[in-house]
Short mmCIF file of C-alpha atoms in Angstrom, two decimals:
data_model
loop_
_atom_site.label_atom_id
_atom_site.label_comp_id
_atom_site.label_asym_id
_atom_site.label_seq_id
_atom_site.Cartn_x
_atom_site.Cartn_y
_atom_site.Cartn_z
CA MET M 1 23.30 239.44 51.25
CA ILE M 2 26.56 238.43 49.64
CA HIS M 3 27.64 236.07 52.43
CA VAL M 4 24.38 234.11 52.14
CA GLU M 5 24.86 233.74 48.38
CA ILE M 6 28.42 232.52 48.89
CA LEU M 7 27.20 229.94 51.42
CA ARG M 8 24.43 228.78 49.06
CA SER M 9 26.92 228.45 46.19
CA GLU M 10 29.34 226.36 48.25
CA LEU M 11 26.58 224.10 49.57
CA GLU M 12 25.40 223.45 46.00
CA LYS M 13 28.94 222.24 45.24
CA HIS M 14 28.66 219.83 48.21
CA ARG M 15 31.35 221.81 50.03
CA GLY M 16 31.64 223.23 53.54
CA VAL M 17 32.69 226.70 54.65
CA ARG M 18 34.14 228.38 57.71
CA ILE M 19 32.00 231.14 59.18
CA GLY M 20 34.01 233.58 61.22
CA GLU M 21 36.95 231.87 62.90
CA THR M 22 35.22 229.21 64.97
CA ALA M 23 32.36 227.64 62.97
CA VAL M 24 32.27 225.09 60.14
CA VAL M 25 29.04 224.72 58.14
CA SER M 26 27.97 222.23 55.47
CA ARG M 27 25.32 219.67 54.63
CA LYS M 28 27.90 216.89 55.02
CA ILE M 29 29.73 214.93 57.71
CA HIS M 30 32.67 216.62 59.47
CA THR M 31 35.65 214.74 60.87
CA ILE M 32 38.51 215.86 63.10
CA ASP M 33 41.91 214.28 63.69
CA PRO M 34 42.53 214.37 67.47
CA HIS M 35 46.18 215.13 66.74
CA GLN M 36 45.22 218.17 64.64
CA PRO M 37 41.99 219.50 66.19
CA GLU M 38 42.48 222.86 64.52
CA GLU M 39 41.73 221.25 61.12
CA VAL M 40 38.26 220.08 60.04
CA HIS M 41 37.54 217.71 57.14
CA ILE M 42 34.24 217.91 55.25
CA ILE M 43 33.38 214.54 53.68
CA MET M 44 31.67 215.65 50.48
CA ASN M 45 30.14 212.26 49.64
CA SER M 46 28.59 211.66 53.09
CA ASP M 47 25.32 213.54 53.51
CA ALA M 48 24.63 214.60 57.12
CA GLY M 49 20.89 213.98 56.84
CA ARG M 50 21.32 210.48 55.52
CA VAL M 51 24.10 209.45 57.88
CA PHE M 52 22.70 211.00 61.08
CA TYR M 53 18.97 210.62 60.45
CA ASN M 54 18.40 208.07 57.65
CA ARG M 55 16.67 210.72 55.56
CA PHE M 56 15.50 209.74 52.09
CA ASN M 57 16.68 212.93 50.34
CA GLU M 58 20.11 214.52 50.45
CA ASN M 59 20.99 218.17 51.11
CA GLU M 60 18.18 218.84 53.58
CA ILE M 61 20.08 219.07 56.87
CA ILE M 62 22.49 221.88 57.78
CA HIS M 63 25.41 220.72 59.94
CA ILE M 64 27.16 223.31 62.13
CA ASP M 65 30.16 222.65 64.39
CA LEU M 66 31.40 225.55 66.53
CA PHE M 67 34.68 225.08 68.40
CA HIS M 68 35.76 226.08 71.90
CA GLU M 69 38.26 225.11 74.56
CA ILE M 70 37.85 221.72 76.26
CA ALA M 71 34.83 222.20 78.52
CA ALA M 72 31.39 220.78 79.26
CA ILE M 73 28.91 223.45 78.21
CA ASP M 74 25.69 223.61 80.22
CA ILE M 75 23.34 222.26 77.57
CA LYS M 76 20.12 223.47 79.16
CA LYS M 77 21.29 227.04 79.63
CA ALA M 78 22.61 227.07 76.09
CA ALA M 79 19.33 225.74 74.69
CA GLU M 80 17.24 228.25 76.63
CA TYR M 81 19.35 231.12 75.32
CA LEU M 82 19.05 229.90 71.72
CA LYS M 83 15.29 229.33 71.96
CA LYS M 84 14.72 232.77 73.46
CA SER M 85 16.81 234.41 70.75
CA MET M 86 14.97 232.54 67.99
CA VAL M 87 11.54 233.47 69.34
CA GLU M 88 12.58 237.13 69.56
CA SER M 89 13.74 236.97 65.92
CA GLY M 90 10.57 235.29 64.65
CA LEU M 91 12.25 231.93 64.07
CA ASN M 92 10.14 229.93 66.52
CA ASN M 93 8.81 227.66 63.73
CA PHE M 94 12.27 226.18 63.36
CA ILE M 95 12.94 225.38 67.02
CA ASP M 96 11.42 221.89 66.85
CA TYR M 97 13.65 221.02 63.87
CA ILE M 98 17.06 221.79 65.34
CA ASP M 99 19.15 219.30 67.34
CA ILE M 100 22.04 220.24 69.59
CA GLN M 101 24.86 218.20 71.14
CA THR M 102 27.54 219.34 73.59
CA GLY M 103 29.91 217.77 76.08
CA SER M 104 27.07 217.58 78.61
CA GLY M 105 24.34 216.00 76.50
CA GLY M 106 21.93 216.93 73.76
CA GLY M 107 18.72 216.26 71.86
CA ARG M 108 16.00 218.30 70.19
CA LEU M 109 16.40 221.99 70.99
CA SER M 110 12.79 222.14 72.24
CA GLY M 111 12.98 218.78 74.03
CA SER M 112 14.17 217.52 77.41
CA LEU M 113 17.88 217.55 76.36
CA ASN M 114 18.42 214.34 78.29
CA TYR M 115 19.84 212.46 75.32
CA GLY M 116 23.32 212.12 73.84
CA LEU M 117 24.79 211.10 77.18
CA SER M 118 26.84 208.11 76.00
CA GLU M 119 30.50 208.28 76.94
CA SER M 120 31.65 208.45 73.32
CA LEU M 121 29.28 211.28 72.35
CA VAL M 122 30.09 213.38 75.41
CA LYS M 123 33.82 212.90 74.94
CA ASP M 124 33.66 213.77 71.23
CA HIS M 125 31.85 217.05 71.91
CA LEU M 126 33.96 218.48 74.71
CA ASN M 127 35.62 220.84 72.22
CA HIS M 128 32.66 221.92 70.08
CA VAL M 129 28.93 222.51 69.91
CA HIS M 130 27.14 220.47 67.25
CA LEU M 131 23.95 221.72 65.61
CA ALA M 132 21.86 219.99 62.95
CA GLY M 133 18.80 221.66 61.50
CA LEU M 134 16.20 221.27 58.76
CA ILE M 135 16.98 224.60 57.12
CA PRO M 136 15.92 225.20 53.49
CA ASP M 137 18.03 227.15 51.01
CA ASP M 138 15.77 230.20 51.19
CA ARG M 139 16.50 230.58 54.92
CA LEU M 140 20.29 230.18 54.94
CA ASP M 141 20.52 233.58 56.63
CA MET M 142 19.47 231.71 59.77
CA VAL M 143 22.82 229.84 59.72
CA PHE M 144 24.70 233.08 60.46
CA PHE M 145 22.19 233.92 63.19
CA LEU M 146 22.72 230.53 64.86
CA VAL M 147 26.52 230.80 64.68
CA ASP M 148 26.39 234.25 66.28
CA LYS M 149 24.08 233.12 69.10
CA VAL M 150 26.07 229.96 69.84
CA GLU M 151 29.27 232.01 70.11
CA GLU M 152 27.46 234.32 72.53
CA VAL M 153 26.20 231.49 74.72
CA ILE M 154 29.66 229.90 74.88
CA GLN M 155 31.23 233.19 76.01
CA LEU M 156 28.45 233.76 78.53
CA GLN M 157 29.57 230.53 80.21
CA ASN M 158 33.15 231.90 80.38
CA ILE M 159 34.44 229.38 77.86
CA GLU M 160 36.99 230.47 75.28
CA LEU M 161 36.34 230.06 71.56
CA ARG M 162 38.88 228.20 69.46
CA LYS M 163 39.95 229.12 65.94
CA VAL M 164 39.60 226.69 63.06
CA GLU M 165 42.84 227.05 61.13
CA LYS M 166 41.94 225.03 58.03
CA ILE M 167 39.07 223.15 56.46
CA PHE M 168 39.43 220.44 53.81
CA ASN M 169 36.68 219.48 51.37
CA GLU M 170 37.42 215.90 50.34
CA ILE M 171 35.91 212.68 49.02
CA GLY M 172 35.82 209.87 51.56
CA SER M 173 36.79 206.42 50.38
CA TYR M 174 35.76 204.42 53.40
CA PRO M 175 32.68 204.17 55.59
CA ILE M 176 32.41 206.65 58.44
CA ASP M 177 31.34 205.16 61.75
CA MET M 178 28.54 207.35 63.12
CA SER M 179 27.09 204.63 65.34
CA PRO M 180 27.31 206.86 68.46
CA TYR M 181 24.66 209.11 66.86
CA ALA M 182 22.33 206.14 66.54
CA THR M 183 21.41 206.32 70.23
CA ASN M 184 17.80 207.01 71.21
CA SER M 185 16.79 210.61 70.62
CA ASP M 186 13.71 212.83 70.52
CA SER M 187 14.82 214.35 67.20
CA ASN M 188 12.19 215.32 64.65
CA LEU M 189 14.77 215.07 61.89
CA ARG M 190 14.93 211.28 61.76
CA GLN M 191 13.02 209.45 59.02
CA ASN M 192 12.23 205.79 59.60
CA TRP M 193 12.37 203.70 56.43
CA SER M 194 10.37 200.98 58.14
CA ASN M 195 7.25 203.14 57.79
CA THR M 196 7.67 202.80 54.02
CA TYR M 197 9.27 199.40 53.41
CA ASP M 198 8.63 196.26 55.37
CA ASN M 199 11.34 194.26 57.09
CA LYS M 200 11.35 191.65 54.35
CA ILE M 201 12.48 194.20 51.75
CA ARG M 202 15.31 195.47 53.94
CA ARG M 203 16.46 191.97 54.91
CA GLU M 204 16.47 190.89 51.27
CA ALA M 205 18.40 194.00 50.23
CA ALA M 206 21.01 193.23 52.88
CA ALA M 207 21.20 189.57 51.81
CA LEU M 208 21.65 190.50 48.15
CA ILE M 209 24.39 192.98 49.02
CA GLU M 210 26.19 190.34 51.05
CA HIS M 211 25.92 187.87 48.17
CA PHE M 212 26.89 190.17 45.29
CA ASN M 213 29.26 192.54 47.15
CA SER M 214 28.11 195.13 44.63
CA ILE M 215 25.05 197.36 44.38
CA ARG M 216 25.64 197.92 40.66
CA GLU M 217 25.23 194.22 39.87
CA ILE M 218 21.95 194.00 41.79
CA GLU M 219 20.66 197.08 39.99
CA ASP M 220 21.65 195.55 36.63
CA ILE M 221 19.64 192.39 37.28
CA LEU M 222 16.59 194.17 38.70
CA ASP M 223 16.64 196.63 35.83
CA ALA M 224 16.83 193.83 33.25
CA LEU M 225 13.89 192.05 34.87
CA SER M 226 11.81 195.23 35.10
CA ARG M 227 12.09 196.41 31.49
CA SER M 228 9.95 193.60 30.11
CA GLN M 229 9.22 189.95 30.48
CA VAL M 230 12.49 188.04 30.18
CA SER M 231 12.45 184.53 28.77
CA GLY M 232 14.83 181.82 29.94
CA ASP M 233 16.61 181.98 26.59
CA ASN M 234 17.09 185.74 26.88
CA LEU M 235 18.92 185.39 30.19
CA TYR M 236 22.07 184.47 28.28
CA ASN M 237 23.75 187.89 28.65
CA LEU M 238 23.05 187.99 32.38
CA LYS M 239 24.36 184.43 32.78
CA LYS M 240 27.48 185.39 30.87
CA LYS M 241 28.17 188.24 33.28
CA TYR M 242 26.97 186.50 36.45
CA GLY M 243 27.83 182.83 36.15
CA ASP M 244 25.53 181.74 39.00
CA MET M 245 22.47 183.43 37.50
CA ASP M 246 20.37 180.27 37.81
CA ASP M 247 20.88 180.27 41.58
CA ILE M 248 20.03 183.98 41.73
CA ILE M 249 16.81 183.46 39.77
CA LYS M 250 15.87 180.55 42.03
CA HIS M 251 16.55 182.61 45.17
CA MET M 252 14.49 185.59 43.97
CA GLU M 253 11.65 183.33 42.82
CA GLN M 254 11.51 181.58 46.21
CA ASN M 255 11.30 184.97 47.94
CA ASN M 256 8.50 186.13 45.62
CA PHE M 257 10.49 188.94 43.98
CA ILE M 258 10.08 187.47 40.50
CA GLU M 259 7.54 185.16 38.97
CA LYS M 260 7.46 182.95 35.91
CA ASP M 261 4.61 183.04 33.46
CA SER M 262 4.69 181.12 30.16
CA ASN M 263 8.45 180.52 30.51
CA CYS M 264 9.11 184.26 31.06
CA TYR M 265 10.32 186.07 34.20
CA CYS M 266 9.14 189.43 35.50
CA LEU M 267 9.22 191.36 38.78
CA THR M 268 6.40 190.86 41.25
CA ARG M 269 4.97 193.71 43.34
CA ASP M 270 7.55 192.91 46.03
CA GLY M 271 10.24 192.87 43.34
CA ILE M 272 9.23 196.36 42.22
CA LYS M 273 9.39 197.50 45.85
CA LEU M 274 12.86 195.98 46.16
CA LYS M 275 14.02 197.81 43.03
CA ASP M 276 12.59 201.10 44.35
CA TYR M 277 14.23 200.49 47.71
CA PHE M 278 17.65 200.26 46.09
CA LYS M 279 17.00 203.46 44.17
CA VAL M 280 15.78 205.50 47.15
CA ASN M 281 18.28 204.18 49.70
CA ARG M 282 21.36 203.76 47.54
CA LYS M 283 23.66 205.85 49.75
CA GLU M 284 22.70 203.98 52.90
CA LEU M 285 23.13 200.67 51.09
CA GLU M 286 26.58 201.76 49.89
CA LEU M 287 27.51 202.52 53.50
CA MET M 288 26.18 199.09 54.55
CA LEU M 289 28.20 197.42 51.78
CA LYS M 290 31.42 199.23 52.68
CA LYS M 291 31.01 198.38 56.35
CA PHE M 292 30.46 194.71 55.51
CA ILE M 293 33.51 194.58 53.22
CA LYS M 294 35.75 196.47 55.62
CA ASN M 295 34.89 194.48 58.75
CA LEU M 296 35.01 190.92 57.44
CA PRO M 297 36.21 188.82 60.43
CA LYS M 298 39.46 186.84 60.33
CA LEU M 299 39.27 183.07 59.84
CA LYS M 300 40.44 180.85 62.68
CA ASN M 301 43.64 178.81 62.25
CA ASN M 302 44.13 179.92 58.63
CA ASN M 303 41.52 177.43 57.44
CA GLY M 304 41.28 176.97 53.68
CA PHE M 305 44.80 177.91 52.57
CA HIS M 306 48.48 177.22 53.10
CA ILE M 307 51.68 178.77 51.86
CA VAL M 308 53.47 176.52 49.37
CA TYR M 309 56.42 178.64 48.34
CA SER M 310 58.04 181.78 49.72
CA SER M 311 61.21 183.46 48.52
CA ASN M 312 63.64 184.89 51.06
CA ARG M 313 62.82 188.42 49.97
CA THR M 314 62.31 190.59 53.06
CA GLY M 315 59.20 192.70 53.53
CA LEU M 316 58.93 196.33 54.54
CA ASP M 317 57.66 197.71 57.82
CA ASN M 318 54.53 199.79 57.38
CA LYS M 319 54.82 201.70 60.62
CA GLY M 320 56.25 205.19 60.43
CA PRO M 321 59.04 205.86 62.96
CA LEU M 322 58.48 207.97 66.04
CA ILE M 323 60.58 211.11 66.38
CA SER M 324 61.02 212.96 69.68
CA GLU M 325 61.23 216.74 69.48
CA THR M 326 61.21 219.64 71.94
CA PHE M 327 57.76 221.06 72.42
CA ASN M 328 57.06 224.23 70.40
CA PRO M 329 54.33 226.39 72.01
CA ALA M 330 53.39 227.69 68.56
CA ASN M 331 52.31 224.18 67.48
CA TRP M 332 49.58 221.88 68.69
CA ILE M 333 51.04 219.14 70.83
CA GLY M 334 50.34 215.73 69.40
CA GLU M 335 51.56 212.82 71.50
CA LEU M 336 53.52 213.48 74.70
CA GLU M 337 56.81 211.62 75.28
CA ILE M 338 56.26 211.01 79.00
CA ASN M 339 59.62 209.42 79.91
CA GLU M 340 61.73 212.18 78.35
CA THR M 341 59.45 214.88 79.75
CA VAL M 342 59.80 213.52 83.30
CA LYS M 343 63.59 213.16 82.88
CA ASN M 344 63.87 216.79 81.80
CA ALA M 345 61.77 217.93 84.75
CA LEU M 346 63.80 215.89 87.25
CA THR M 347 67.09 217.21 85.88
CA ARG M 348 65.94 220.82 85.95
CA CYS M 349 64.47 220.60 89.47
CA TYR M 350 67.60 218.84 90.81
CA CYS M 351 69.97 221.44 89.35
CA LYS M 352 67.89 224.34 90.64
CA LYS M 353 67.19 222.61 93.97
CA GLN M 354 63.46 222.96 93.47
CA ARG M 355 60.53 220.71 94.31
CA PHE M 356 59.60 218.44 91.45
CA SER M 357 57.28 220.01 88.91
CA ILE M 358 56.82 219.89 85.15
CA ASP M 359 57.22 223.12 83.26
CA GLU M 360 56.55 223.92 79.61
CA GLN M 361 60.28 223.85 78.86
CA ASP M 362 60.41 220.18 79.96
CA LEU M 363 57.84 218.98 77.46
CA VAL M 364 58.92 216.62 74.69
CA SER M 365 56.39 215.70 72.00
CA LEU M 366 56.28 212.71 69.69
CA LYS M 367 55.75 212.96 65.98
CA ARG M 368 55.11 209.89 63.89
CA ASN M 369 56.22 210.00 60.29
CA PRO M 370 53.55 208.94 57.79
CA LYS M 371 53.24 205.25 57.00
CA MET M 372 54.81 204.01 53.81
CA SER M 373 52.51 204.01 50.81
CA GLN M 374 52.05 201.12 48.39
CA ASP M 375 50.68 200.55 44.90
CA ILE M 376 48.99 197.19 44.27
CA CYS M 377 48.17 195.74 40.86
CA LEU M 378 45.56 193.00 41.13
CA ILE M 379 45.67 190.66 38.11
CA ILE M 380 42.46 188.61 37.91
CA ASP M 381 41.89 185.50 35.84
CA ALA M 382 38.59 186.17 34.01
CA SER M 383 38.53 183.00 31.94
CA ALA M 384 35.31 180.99 31.64
CA SER M 385 36.09 178.78 34.67
CA MET M 386 36.11 181.88 36.93
CA ALA M 387 32.46 182.72 36.18
CA GLY M 388 30.19 183.32 39.14
CA TYR M 389 31.34 183.28 42.73
CA ARG M 390 35.09 182.96 41.96
CA LEU M 391 35.21 186.15 39.93
CA ARG M 392 32.91 187.90 42.39
CA ASN M 393 35.19 186.99 45.30
CA ALA M 394 38.26 188.24 43.45
CA LYS M 395 36.46 191.56 42.99
CA PHE M 396 35.60 191.52 46.68
CA LEU M 397 39.31 191.35 47.53
CA ALA M 398 39.98 194.47 45.46
CA LYS M 399 37.26 196.36 47.35
CA HIS M 400 38.54 195.15 50.71
CA LEU M 401 42.07 196.32 49.91
CA VAL M 402 41.01 199.81 48.88
CA LEU M 403 38.74 200.25 51.93
CA ASN M 404 41.04 198.86 54.60
CA PHE M 405 44.51 199.87 53.59
CA HIS M 406 44.01 203.15 51.70
CA ARG M 407 46.52 202.21 49.06
CA ARG M 408 46.30 202.77 45.34
CA ILE M 409 44.75 199.77 43.62
CA SER M 410 44.68 198.90 39.91
CA VAL M 411 42.91 195.91 38.38
CA LEU M 412 43.80 193.99 35.22
CA ALA M 413 41.77 191.04 33.97
CA PHE M 414 42.81 188.46 31.37
CA GLN M 415 40.83 186.13 29.13
CA GLU M 416 41.09 184.61 25.64
CA ARG M 417 44.03 186.51 24.09
CA GLU M 418 43.33 189.83 25.75
CA VAL M 419 44.45 191.65 28.88
CA LYS M 420 42.69 194.86 29.83
CA VAL M 421 43.19 197.52 32.51
CA TYR M 422 39.71 197.77 34.01
CA VAL M 423 40.72 200.02 36.92
CA PRO M 424 43.68 202.42 36.67
CA PHE M 425 45.45 203.14 39.97
CA THR M 426 42.94 204.67 42.37
CA ARG M 427 42.05 205.05 46.03
CA ASN M 428 38.39 205.78 45.25
CA PHE M 429 35.87 203.03 46.01
CA SER M 430 33.27 204.18 43.45
CA THR M 431 35.86 204.28 40.64
CA LEU M 432 37.02 200.80 41.59
CA ASP M 433 33.47 199.44 41.79
CA ALA M 434 32.53 200.84 38.37
CA GLY M 435 35.58 199.25 36.72
CA LEU M 436 35.08 195.87 38.40
CA ASN M 437 31.48 195.77 37.22
CA GLU M 438 32.71 195.69 33.60
CA ILE M 439 34.67 192.44 34.01
CA ILE M 440 32.93 189.45 32.43
CA SER M 441 34.39 185.93 32.46
CA THR M 442 34.88 184.06 29.20
CA GLY M 443 37.39 182.08 27.18
CA LEU M 444 40.93 180.79 27.82
CA THR M 445 43.79 181.75 30.19
CA PRO M 446 46.56 183.95 28.62
CA LEU M 447 48.61 184.09 31.83
CA ALA M 448 51.97 185.01 30.24
CA LEU M 449 50.40 187.99 28.47
CA ALA M 450 48.68 189.06 31.72
CA ILE M 451 51.90 189.02 33.74
CA ASP M 452 53.84 190.78 30.97
CA LYS M 453 51.22 193.53 30.63
CA GLY M 454 50.97 193.92 34.41
CA ILE M 455 54.72 194.52 34.60
CA SER M 456 54.59 196.98 31.68
CA TYR M 457 51.67 198.82 33.23
CA MET M 458 53.40 199.22 36.61
CA SER M 459 56.68 200.20 34.95
CA SER M 460 54.93 202.98 33.03
CA ARG M 461 53.58 204.53 36.24
CA LEU M 462 55.33 206.20 39.14
CA VAL M 463 54.70 203.55 41.80
CA LYS M 464 55.80 203.08 45.39
CA ASN M 465 56.60 199.67 46.87
CA PRO M 466 54.82 197.86 44.03
CA LEU M 467 53.03 194.57 44.61
CA ILE M 468 51.36 192.31 42.05
CA ILE M 469 48.65 189.96 43.34
CA LEU M 470 47.66 187.25 40.86
CA ILE M 471 44.41 185.32 41.35
CA THR M 472 43.79 182.33 39.09
CA ASP M 473 41.92 179.03 39.17
CA GLY M 474 43.82 177.40 36.31
CA ILE M 475 47.08 177.11 34.42
CA PRO M 476 48.23 178.99 31.29
CA THR M 477 46.44 177.84 28.13
CA VAL M 478 47.56 180.55 25.70
CA SER M 479 51.20 180.98 24.66
CA LEU M 480 52.94 184.30 24.05
CA TRP M 481 56.51 183.90 22.74
CA THR M 482 56.85 180.15 22.19
CA GLN M 483 54.51 177.20 21.72
CA ASP M 484 54.60 176.44 25.48
CA PRO M 485 52.12 178.56 27.53
CA ILE M 486 53.62 177.48 30.88
CA LYS M 487 57.20 178.27 29.83
CA ASP M 488 56.07 181.69 28.58
CA ALA M 489 54.35 182.41 31.90
CA ILE M 490 57.52 181.47 33.83
CA ASN M 491 59.65 183.69 31.59
CA ALA M 492 57.23 186.58 32.06
CA ALA M 493 57.27 186.08 35.83
CA SER M 494 61.07 186.31 35.92
CA LYS M 495 60.76 189.95 34.83
CA ILE M 496 58.85 190.69 38.06
CA ALA M 497 61.92 189.97 40.18
CA LYS M 498 64.18 191.92 37.83
CA LYS M 499 61.91 194.96 38.17
CA ASN M 500 62.00 194.61 41.98
CA ILE M 501 58.23 194.17 42.16
CA ASP M 502 56.84 192.04 45.00
CA PHE M 503 54.60 189.15 43.93
CA CYS M 504 51.80 187.15 45.55
CA CYS M 505 50.08 184.29 43.72
CA ILE M 506 46.81 182.71 44.88
CA GLY M 507 45.73 179.52 43.13
CA LEU M 508 44.05 176.13 43.49
CA GLN M 509 45.61 172.85 44.64
CA PRO M 510 45.41 170.99 41.28
CA ASN M 511 47.61 173.64 39.64
CA LYS M 512 50.20 173.80 42.41
CA ASP M 513 53.25 172.54 40.49
CA CYS M 514 52.84 175.01 37.64
CA LEU M 515 52.21 177.93 40.00
CA ILE M 516 55.27 177.05 42.12
CA ASN M 517 57.53 177.45 39.08
CA ILE M 518 55.91 180.77 38.17
CA THR M 519 56.23 182.06 41.74
CA LYS M 520 59.88 180.94 42.02
CA ALA M 521 60.71 182.86 38.86
CA ALA M 522 59.06 185.97 40.30
CA LYS M 523 60.74 185.47 43.71
CA GLY M 524 57.39 185.91 45.41
CA LYS M 525 54.95 183.91 47.53
CA LEU M 526 52.45 181.24 46.51
CA PHE M 527 49.32 180.44 48.50
CA VAL M 528 47.30 177.38 47.53
CA VAL M 529 43.64 177.52 48.54
CA ASP M 530 40.88 174.93 48.74
CA GLU M 531 38.56 177.34 46.94
CA LEU M 532 38.60 181.00 45.93
CA ASN M 533 36.12 182.15 48.56
CA ARG M 534 36.24 185.70 49.83
CA ASP M 535 37.16 184.95 53.45
CA VAL M 536 40.19 182.93 52.36
CA LEU M 537 41.35 185.56 49.85
CA ILE M 538 41.23 188.26 52.52
CA ASP M 539 43.12 186.14 55.03
CA VAL M 540 45.82 185.25 52.50
CA THR M 541 46.63 188.92 51.98
CA ARG M 542 46.55 189.51 55.73
CA GLU M 543 48.95 186.65 56.41
CA SER M 544 51.28 187.18 53.47
CA GLY M 545 53.23 189.97 55.17
CA GLN M 546 53.41 191.78 51.83
CA LEU M 547 50.94 194.58 52.58
CA LEU M 548 52.45 197.79 53.96
#
């Protein structure tokens, strides 16, 4: 059947489709904006089986959402109707492997249906029926059967179907919170990793992620240690890339993930399990990493930093203005302007000498214009003194910015006599992570060249509300135009103000005087920190008032 082949083709492309007018089908996560419930977003890089059920393999679970008017469907009547229809059609082998959720509860189709009763789950499903099933590619015809039967059961309960106007297949750049689905359930679709890997492996994976802030770096080290026995002398390349490699080796040796034999290191049996765990559960670990980066708590009392210099340049408000407009019945109403609506109703009823009531003609809706966008160029000092945790924390800031603020981020790093664009402007976390992983610390500090190239790079792009964030632990040691590296850096910084680019500098206390002069020339803000740790870097950007 042609429609089955089309569905199979779209699923292979990690896309979702609309079936009929009311159903959206994919193997991915679906999201809905409450202000535009007629539009459904398919998150192509979030597998439904992995997110909902912690499954090891992707593309096993079919996700169906079928939309209706706001109503609490009788879950038990709906389930009975579906089970009866499946038995009559010879599909009874699949009944135990389909879950259902509505505005009145959910669970396994063949179970008690006394699950999914949390307030958040019930509220989220008042406008649609959610199905998830273990349906292989050779039985995709069953998807159309299920959509047809769910539409029937909704109409049998005298509930109107609702049309899905648009679907969007898109890449998500931030972790999706599906914690409501983590409630107890009788689902047969869930796979429990703990049956395969012990708690020690999972705890260590989480600890390594929290330390490195990057799955790629952990994989690099485990891969290097697994290829062959690695001698202490041969760890030079890893030490060059990860300055605190000695501490990492010590930590992994203490936890029995590596062992030393005749002055050589190799993975133990637990180390091999840890490596396999990262390979099998990479998507879940990525979600764990993003959640950790995104939700880093705020420090109390701004500990660890203070603002040393701030120009009188005014910042921009990142909140889009609210606009009141007369309600149009042809459009979905977003946010209701209550005061104006009541005023209109009072005026109309008074003039017509009627009892107070609110009519459609009185409604006034609110529309918020989109927030202002911003392009941020992060310039990172990658000289030898930044090796290890300092460079890693600077990378962490870049990841935090792209996950929390959904702005375009670019990353330049400078060392010796070279400045390189490691990450062109992007909103994509994976692209950012791959570029950051290539930065290795070495050599001197060509700060003037870094600032000059950062300005040139931003000037060559179409940018909105540009901001340069400079992170350094030293002072300029390489000149550019004269024989004075500091003077050159100040002259380069003066171009930032002339180009109307905002500027934020984060540096250490011993270098304060030099950095003040650079920041004054750029007409920006200087924050002096006790140390370049990740919590402080995040809080500096939060408190600077320069993020839109």
